[in-house]
Amino acid sequence: MSDRTENQICIVYASDDRFAEILGVSLVSLFEQSRDAANILVYILDSGISDANKERLLTVFADYGRREPIFVTAKNINQELNLKVNLDRGSLSQYARLFLSTLLPDNIQRVLYLDCDIIFKQSIIKLWNLDLQGKTIGALMDAFSSYYRKNIDLQPDDIMFNSGVMLIDLVQWKEKRIEEQLMTFIKKKKGAIQQGDQGALNAVLSHDVYCFSPIFNSVTIFYDFTYPEIFTYRQPPEFYPEEAIKEAVEHPVLVHFTTSIFSKRPWIAGSRHRYANDWINCKEKSPWKDVPLWEDQRSGLKKGVLSILFAMPRPFVLWIARIMQVYVRPFYYGTK
């Protein structure tokens, strides 16, 4: 596989048909905020996007006078490894990013992988030009307890990162055979990995990640919790200083609408995220502008339990959430 990629800003998304709309909104935000970047080349790892949604995605590129994306058929990891992998919040399409070195052209040296559930608030240029300090990837240090690390064979104080935004030195990725290491780890765990593909990436790359500023991946936890509450809720052994988190909230380059029991994502009716209206504004500039917001698909029982829980004093709610996050979830996956 070959392509003309010299001087291109190479971006990769992975999506199935359900998230094609979310991908389209992300692309609108990219082009709205990155008018100073004329040389963007987008690859879309396609896990079953319908022809209708592909046409809508192409419309986004045409509306902004951008080069058409390159759709690449995503690999199905269950078929590749002949096993059933754990999803742990997400779809099978997320595993497609593990195959970047074999799915992308050989001459690409750097690539920015993005989850569909992000919007740009500033130009991509600053992120793209980051110095990775000799590491294979740049990513956000994530806040998880030591028990999560144990489940993926890491030491208690090893770095864990969020893999939704990864700036990747693809040359090093290939030289170090990262894809091969990932497949070996997944097979070793028989597909039962805490946090799914993100857990596998952490297991392999924990010691080879440059933790960039949180402005480049401003996740929902920054908005749902105060700085002290993040430590109460997640108990990370190490994290960013408070000022860095404040800057990520006030002046993000990317906003990442990660899942949270404390809030809804902006494409779900009733979201109160600080930047929900920014997402809506981008949606209104997209071919999905007339598509209604999604309904909350949580069961009535779960909604009822959460309603009762959130009616209680916040310290008690945080205590319950901490028990589930720090102990129960990692214990559950540790028994698989």
Tab-separated table of C-alpha atoms in Angstrom:
chain	number	residue	atom	x	y	z
A	1	MET	CA	0.000	0.000	0.000
A	2	SER	CA	1.383	3.426	-0.894
A	3	ASP	CA	0.121	6.987	-0.991
A	4	ARG	CA	1.437	10.522	-1.308
A	5	THR	CA	1.811	11.597	2.328
A	6	GLU	CA	4.796	13.960	2.304
A	7	ASN	CA	4.147	17.012	4.504
A	8	GLN	CA	0.690	15.726	5.364
A	9	ILE	CA	-0.935	15.867	8.779
A	10	CYS	CA	-2.128	12.272	8.952
A	11	ILE	CA	-5.166	11.591	11.135
A	12	VAL	CA	-6.835	8.256	11.789
A	13	TYR	CA	-10.337	7.648	13.084
A	14	ALA	CA	-12.012	4.268	13.569
A	15	SER	CA	-15.785	3.932	13.362
A	16	ASP	CA	-18.693	1.600	12.827
A	17	ASP	CA	-21.991	2.746	11.331
A	18	ARG	CA	-23.553	3.718	14.667
A	19	PHE	CA	-20.798	6.226	15.406
A	20	ALA	CA	-20.520	7.628	11.878
A	21	GLU	CA	-22.563	10.678	12.927
A	22	ILE	CA	-20.281	11.280	15.923
A	23	LEU	CA	-17.274	10.988	13.599
A	24	GLY	CA	-18.847	13.489	11.204
A	25	VAL	CA	-19.338	16.061	13.954
A	26	SER	CA	-15.726	15.598	15.057
A	27	LEU	CA	-14.564	16.229	11.490
A	28	VAL	CA	-16.621	19.435	11.304
A	29	SER	CA	-14.896	20.690	14.450
A	30	LEU	CA	-11.487	19.722	13.033
A	31	PHE	CA	-12.014	21.692	9.833
A	32	GLU	CA	-13.657	24.634	11.600
A	33	GLN	CA	-10.762	25.052	14.022
A	34	SER	CA	-7.871	24.072	11.737
A	35	ARG	CA	-8.246	26.442	8.803
A	36	ASP	CA	-4.512	27.124	9.157
A	37	ALA	CA	-3.754	23.480	8.348
A	38	ALA	CA	-4.274	22.976	4.630
A	39	ASN	CA	-2.588	19.595	4.372
A	40	ILE	CA	-4.783	17.297	6.472
A	41	LEU	CA	-5.154	13.717	5.284
A	42	VAL	CA	-7.761	11.592	7.065
A	43	TYR	CA	-7.880	7.803	7.174
A	44	ILE	CA	-11.066	6.157	8.412
A	45	LEU	CA	-10.800	2.595	9.661
A	46	ASP	CA	-14.173	1.316	8.506
A	47	SER	CA	-16.004	-1.292	10.593
A	48	GLY	CA	-19.184	-1.428	8.555
A	49	ILE	CA	-20.085	2.199	7.833
A	50	SER	CA	-23.115	2.250	5.524
A	51	ASP	CA	-22.947	3.743	2.049
A	52	ALA	CA	-25.407	6.440	3.123
A	53	ASN	CA	-23.219	7.530	6.029
A	54	LYS	CA	-20.098	7.385	3.869
A	55	GLU	CA	-21.780	9.823	1.494
A	56	ARG	CA	-22.573	12.127	4.407
A	57	LEU	CA	-18.957	11.952	5.586
A	58	LEU	CA	-17.738	12.811	2.085
A	59	THR	CA	-20.073	15.805	2.124
A	60	VAL	CA	-18.262	17.166	5.197
A	61	PHE	CA	-14.946	17.094	3.340
A	62	ALA	CA	-16.491	18.679	0.235
A	63	ASP	CA	-18.150	21.455	2.254
A	64	TYR	CA	-14.759	22.494	3.647
A	65	GLY	CA	-12.844	21.998	0.401
A	66	ARG	CA	-10.775	19.212	1.935
A	67	ARG	CA	-9.204	16.199	0.306
A	68	GLU	CA	-11.490	13.179	0.502
A	69	PRO	CA	-10.768	10.701	3.293
A	70	ILE	CA	-9.325	7.293	2.625
A	71	PHE	CA	-11.576	4.513	3.878
A	72	VAL	CA	-9.629	1.469	5.015
A	73	THR	CA	-11.420	-1.764	5.832
A	74	ALA	CA	-10.791	-2.392	9.520
A	75	LYS	CA	-9.494	-5.707	10.737
A	76	ASN	CA	-11.774	-7.751	12.973
A	77	ILE	CA	-9.596	-8.763	15.891
A	78	ASN	CA	-11.850	-11.678	16.835
A	79	GLN	CA	-11.236	-13.140	13.404
A	80	GLU	CA	-7.548	-12.245	13.411
A	81	LEU	CA	-6.891	-14.011	16.725
A	82	ASN	CA	-9.727	-16.535	16.632
A	83	LEU	CA	-11.074	-15.471	20.017
A	84	LYS	CA	-13.665	-13.126	21.500
A	85	VAL	CA	-12.143	-10.022	23.029
A	86	ASN	CA	-13.534	-8.003	25.911
A	87	LEU	CA	-15.092	-4.683	24.878
A	88	ASP	CA	-15.444	-3.005	28.314
A	89	ARG	CA	-17.450	0.039	27.176
A	90	GLY	CA	-17.152	0.510	23.447
A	91	SER	CA	-17.420	-1.357	20.173
A	92	LEU	CA	-15.216	-3.820	18.347
A	93	SER	CA	-14.194	-1.041	15.928
A	94	GLN	CA	-11.900	0.416	18.617
A	95	TYR	CA	-9.578	-2.568	18.274
A	96	ALA	CA	-8.877	-1.551	14.661
A	97	ARG	CA	-6.343	1.034	15.862
A	98	LEU	CA	-4.079	-1.761	17.079
A	99	PHE	CA	-3.346	-2.597	13.432
A	100	LEU	CA	-2.136	0.836	12.325
A	101	SER	CA	1.235	-0.420	11.151
A	102	THR	CA	-0.315	-2.866	8.688
A	103	LEU	CA	-3.366	-0.849	7.628
A	104	LEU	CA	-1.640	2.452	6.780
A	105	PRO	CA	0.802	3.245	3.949
A	106	ASP	CA	4.422	2.293	4.594
A	107	ASN	CA	5.747	5.828	4.156
A	108	ILE	CA	3.740	7.452	6.967
A	109	GLN	CA	6.083	8.397	9.800
A	110	ARG	CA	3.692	10.080	12.245
A	111	VAL	CA	-0.039	9.735	12.757
A	112	LEU	CA	-2.618	11.183	15.120
A	113	TYR	CA	-5.214	8.661	16.217
A	114	LEU	CA	-8.517	10.165	17.439
A	115	ASP	CA	-11.634	8.633	18.935
A	116	CYS	CA	-14.830	9.818	17.272
A	117	ASP	CA	-16.161	11.359	20.506
A	118	ILE	CA	-13.907	14.416	20.445
A	119	ILE	CA	-14.230	17.958	19.156
A	120	PHE	CA	-11.510	20.468	18.442
A	121	LYS	CA	-11.568	23.809	20.215
A	122	GLN	CA	-8.261	24.986	18.729
A	123	SER	CA	-6.183	24.185	15.670
A	124	ILE	CA	-4.581	20.780	15.311
A	125	ILE	CA	-1.191	22.376	14.577
A	126	LYS	CA	0.035	22.659	18.179
A	127	LEU	CA	-0.746	19.014	18.928
A	128	TRP	CA	0.644	17.726	15.647
A	129	ASN	CA	3.980	19.473	16.162
A	130	LEU	CA	4.571	18.149	19.693
A	131	ASP	CA	8.019	16.770	20.495
A	132	LEU	CA	7.484	13.223	21.780
A	133	GLN	CA	10.781	13.297	23.683
A	134	GLY	CA	11.929	10.087	22.026
A	135	LYS	CA	8.838	8.096	23.016
A	136	THR	CA	6.725	6.048	20.623
A	137	ILE	CA	3.438	7.744	21.528
A	138	GLY	CA	2.113	10.870	23.191
A	139	ALA	CA	-1.068	10.534	25.253
A	140	LEU	CA	-2.922	11.768	28.327
A	141	MET	CA	-1.903	10.332	31.692
A	142	ASP	CA	-5.081	8.743	33.009
A	143	ALA	CA	-6.278	8.503	36.603
A	144	PHE	CA	-6.661	4.877	37.627
A	145	SER	CA	-5.853	3.028	40.807
A	146	SER	CA	-2.995	0.553	41.203
A	147	TYR	CA	-5.459	-2.347	40.980
A	148	TYR	CA	-6.074	-1.552	37.313
A	149	ARG	CA	-2.338	-1.769	36.710
A	150	LYS	CA	-2.115	-5.171	38.364
A	151	ASN	CA	-4.735	-6.594	36.006
A	152	ILE	CA	-2.633	-5.713	32.953
A	153	ASP	CA	0.691	-6.825	34.461
A	154	LEU	CA	1.974	-3.344	35.318
A	155	GLN	CA	3.656	-2.145	38.482
A	156	PRO	CA	1.584	-0.058	40.974
A	157	ASP	CA	3.164	3.255	39.910
A	158	ASP	CA	3.482	2.609	36.163
A	159	ILE	CA	1.860	5.147	33.857
A	160	MET	CA	-1.607	4.492	32.514
A	161	PHE	CA	-2.864	6.627	29.634
A	162	ASN	CA	-6.066	7.371	27.764
A	163	SER	CA	-5.785	5.985	24.255
A	164	GLY	CA	-8.538	8.124	22.703
A	165	VAL	CA	-5.989	10.680	21.507
A	166	MET	CA	-2.597	9.257	20.567
A	167	LEU	CA	0.154	10.996	18.639
A	168	ILE	CA	2.185	8.098	17.272
A	169	ASP	CA	5.715	7.806	15.932
A	170	LEU	CA	4.838	5.103	13.434
A	171	VAL	CA	8.486	4.447	12.587
A	172	GLN	CA	9.236	3.455	16.174
A	173	TRP	CA	5.908	1.609	16.397
A	174	LYS	CA	7.046	-0.633	13.548
A	175	GLU	CA	10.660	-0.965	14.672
A	176	LYS	CA	9.558	-2.091	18.139
A	177	ARG	CA	6.935	-4.445	16.711
A	178	ILE	CA	4.199	-2.891	18.842
A	179	GLU	CA	1.434	-4.593	16.875
A	180	GLU	CA	3.033	-7.991	17.456
A	181	GLN	CA	3.418	-7.249	21.172
A	182	LEU	CA	-0.234	-6.226	21.403
A	183	MET	CA	-1.432	-9.419	19.757
A	184	THR	CA	0.786	-11.504	22.037
A	185	PHE	CA	-0.618	-9.803	25.132
A	186	ILE	CA	-4.234	-10.174	24.014
A	187	LYS	CA	-3.733	-13.872	23.281
A	188	LYS	CA	-2.009	-14.339	26.632
A	189	LYS	CA	-5.060	-12.868	28.367
A	190	LYS	CA	-7.425	-14.811	26.068
A	191	GLY	CA	-9.103	-11.544	25.122
A	192	ALA	CA	-10.270	-10.796	28.684
A	193	ILE	CA	-8.499	-7.490	29.229
A	194	GLN	CA	-9.604	-4.725	31.536
A	195	GLN	CA	-10.493	-1.664	29.428
A	196	GLY	CA	-10.291	-3.761	26.281
A	197	ASP	CA	-7.934	-2.447	23.604
A	198	GLN	CA	-6.922	0.483	25.835
A	199	GLY	CA	-5.773	-1.981	28.474
A	200	ALA	CA	-3.636	-3.806	25.913
A	201	LEU	CA	-2.087	-0.543	24.710
A	202	ASN	CA	-1.246	0.413	28.285
A	203	ALA	CA	0.299	-2.973	28.992
A	204	VAL	CA	2.646	-2.665	26.022
A	205	LEU	CA	3.361	1.080	25.938
A	206	SER	CA	3.271	2.211	29.584
A	207	HIS	CA	7.040	2.773	29.586
A	208	ASP	CA	7.105	4.290	26.112
A	209	VAL	CA	4.598	7.136	26.408
A	210	TYR	CA	5.147	10.888	26.601
A	211	CYS	CA	2.384	12.317	28.783
A	212	PHE	CA	1.395	15.499	27.011
A	213	SER	CA	-0.535	18.417	28.509
A	214	PRO	CA	-4.172	17.606	29.337
A	215	ILE	CA	-5.259	20.476	27.054
A	216	PHE	CA	-4.786	17.956	24.223
A	217	ASN	CA	-7.298	15.494	25.655
A	218	SER	CA	-9.702	17.230	28.020
A	219	VAL	CA	-11.741	14.290	29.308
A	220	THR	CA	-15.085	14.299	31.099
A	221	ILE	CA	-13.630	13.534	34.521
A	222	PHE	CA	-12.142	17.060	34.505
A	223	TYR	CA	-15.668	18.497	34.345
A	224	ASP	CA	-17.586	16.108	36.583
A	225	PHE	CA	-15.211	16.354	39.553
A	226	THR	CA	-13.168	18.913	41.424
A	227	TYR	CA	-9.431	18.274	41.537
A	228	PRO	CA	-9.516	16.753	45.058
A	229	GLU	CA	-12.520	14.638	44.043
A	230	ILE	CA	-10.554	13.089	41.174
A	231	PHE	CA	-8.142	11.632	43.731
A	232	THR	CA	-11.000	10.518	45.979
A	233	TYR	CA	-12.860	8.876	43.092
A	234	ARG	CA	-9.961	7.307	41.172
A	235	GLN	CA	-7.009	7.208	43.636
A	236	PRO	CA	-4.279	7.501	40.978
A	237	PRO	CA	-0.703	7.055	42.245
A	238	GLU	CA	0.348	10.045	40.097
A	239	PHE	CA	-1.479	12.740	38.167
A	240	TYR	CA	-1.170	16.208	36.680
A	241	PRO	CA	-0.979	19.304	38.906
A	242	GLU	CA	-4.215	21.160	39.531
A	243	GLU	CA	-3.274	24.130	37.353
A	244	ALA	CA	-2.781	21.849	34.365
A	245	ILE	CA	-6.283	20.418	34.783
A	246	LYS	CA	-7.747	23.897	35.162
A	247	GLU	CA	-6.095	24.981	31.914
A	248	ALA	CA	-7.475	21.886	30.177
A	249	VAL	CA	-10.989	22.859	31.253
A	250	GLU	CA	-10.677	26.550	30.407
A	251	HIS	CA	-8.573	26.349	27.226
A	252	PRO	CA	-8.744	22.857	25.721
A	253	VAL	CA	-7.367	22.042	22.300
A	254	LEU	CA	-9.463	18.881	22.219
A	255	VAL	CA	-12.532	18.046	24.299
A	256	HIS	CA	-13.043	14.309	24.722
A	257	PHE	CA	-16.579	13.306	25.726
A	258	THR	CA	-15.662	10.150	27.620
A	259	THR	CA	-18.340	8.108	29.386
A	260	SER	CA	-19.331	8.989	32.941
A	261	ILE	CA	-22.057	7.946	35.358
A	262	PHE	CA	-22.271	11.596	36.410
A	263	SER	CA	-23.135	13.103	33.033
A	264	LYS	CA	-24.484	12.418	29.549
A	265	ARG	CA	-22.539	12.779	26.343
A	266	PRO	CA	-23.658	15.698	24.138
A	267	TRP	CA	-25.376	13.603	21.462
A	268	ILE	CA	-27.685	12.224	24.157
A	269	ALA	CA	-30.662	14.408	25.011
A	270	GLY	CA	-30.230	16.305	28.262
A	271	SER	CA	-26.441	16.606	28.334
A	272	ARG	CA	-25.137	19.363	30.602
A	273	HIS	CA	-21.461	19.057	29.719
A	274	ARG	CA	-19.730	22.448	29.649
A	275	TYR	CA	-19.023	22.025	25.932
A	276	ALA	CA	-22.239	20.252	24.917
A	277	ASN	CA	-23.426	23.300	22.971
A	278	ASP	CA	-20.143	23.372	21.055
A	279	TRP	CA	-20.822	19.805	19.946
A	280	ILE	CA	-24.403	20.730	19.001
A	281	ASN	CA	-23.169	23.726	16.978
A	282	CYS	CA	-20.872	21.450	14.988
A	283	LYS	CA	-23.698	18.960	14.479
A	284	GLU	CA	-25.844	21.739	13.031
A	285	LYS	CA	-23.129	22.357	10.420
A	286	SER	CA	-23.049	18.687	9.487
A	287	PRO	CA	-25.186	16.484	7.210
A	288	TRP	CA	-26.738	15.056	10.395
A	289	LYS	CA	-28.195	18.410	11.478
A	290	ASP	CA	-31.774	17.143	11.194
A	291	VAL	CA	-31.131	13.854	12.973
A	292	PRO	CA	-32.582	13.938	16.529
A	293	LEU	CA	-30.344	13.595	19.550
A	294	TRP	CA	-30.095	10.076	20.902
A	295	GLU	CA	-32.381	8.890	23.663
A	296	ASP	CA	-30.859	7.733	26.931
A	297	GLN	CA	-30.683	3.961	26.450
A	298	ARG	CA	-29.975	3.065	30.069
A	299	SER	CA	-32.507	0.701	31.611
A	300	GLY	CA	-35.267	2.022	33.817
A	301	LEU	CA	-33.761	0.169	36.771
A	302	LYS	CA	-30.351	1.763	36.261
A	303	LYS	CA	-31.887	5.217	35.862
A	304	GLY	CA	-33.882	4.696	39.050
A	305	VAL	CA	-30.865	3.567	41.052
A	306	LEU	CA	-28.807	6.518	39.812
A	307	SER	CA	-31.646	8.934	40.573
A	308	ILE	CA	-31.795	7.724	44.158
A	309	LEU	CA	-27.998	7.741	44.464
A	310	PHE	CA	-27.614	11.288	43.178
A	311	ALA	CA	-30.301	12.541	45.568
A	312	MET	CA	-27.947	11.653	48.404
A	313	PRO	CA	-25.170	13.915	49.763
A	314	ARG	CA	-22.304	14.225	47.276
A	315	PRO	CA	-19.617	12.895	49.689
A	316	PHE	CA	-21.632	9.688	50.058
A	317	VAL	CA	-22.113	9.417	46.269
A	318	LEU	CA	-18.364	9.865	45.760
A	319	TRP	CA	-17.659	7.199	48.363
A	320	ILE	CA	-19.911	4.709	46.565
A	321	ALA	CA	-18.423	5.654	43.188
A	322	ARG	CA	-14.902	5.248	44.580
A	323	ILE	CA	-15.650	1.746	45.856
A	324	MET	CA	-16.981	0.731	42.439
A	325	GLN	CA	-14.195	2.401	40.461
A	326	VAL	CA	-11.164	1.643	42.611
A	327	TYR	CA	-12.034	-1.827	43.870
A	328	VAL	CA	-15.103	-3.516	42.342
A	329	ARG	CA	-14.354	-3.027	38.628
A	330	PRO	CA	-10.706	-4.128	38.811
A	331	PHE	CA	-11.640	-7.052	41.086
A	332	TYR	CA	-14.278	-8.167	38.559
A	333	TYR	CA	-11.846	-8.138	35.666
A	334	GLY	CA	-9.118	-9.661	37.779
A	335	THR	CA	-11.243	-12.781	38.202
A	336	LYS	CA	-11.700	-13.341	34.456
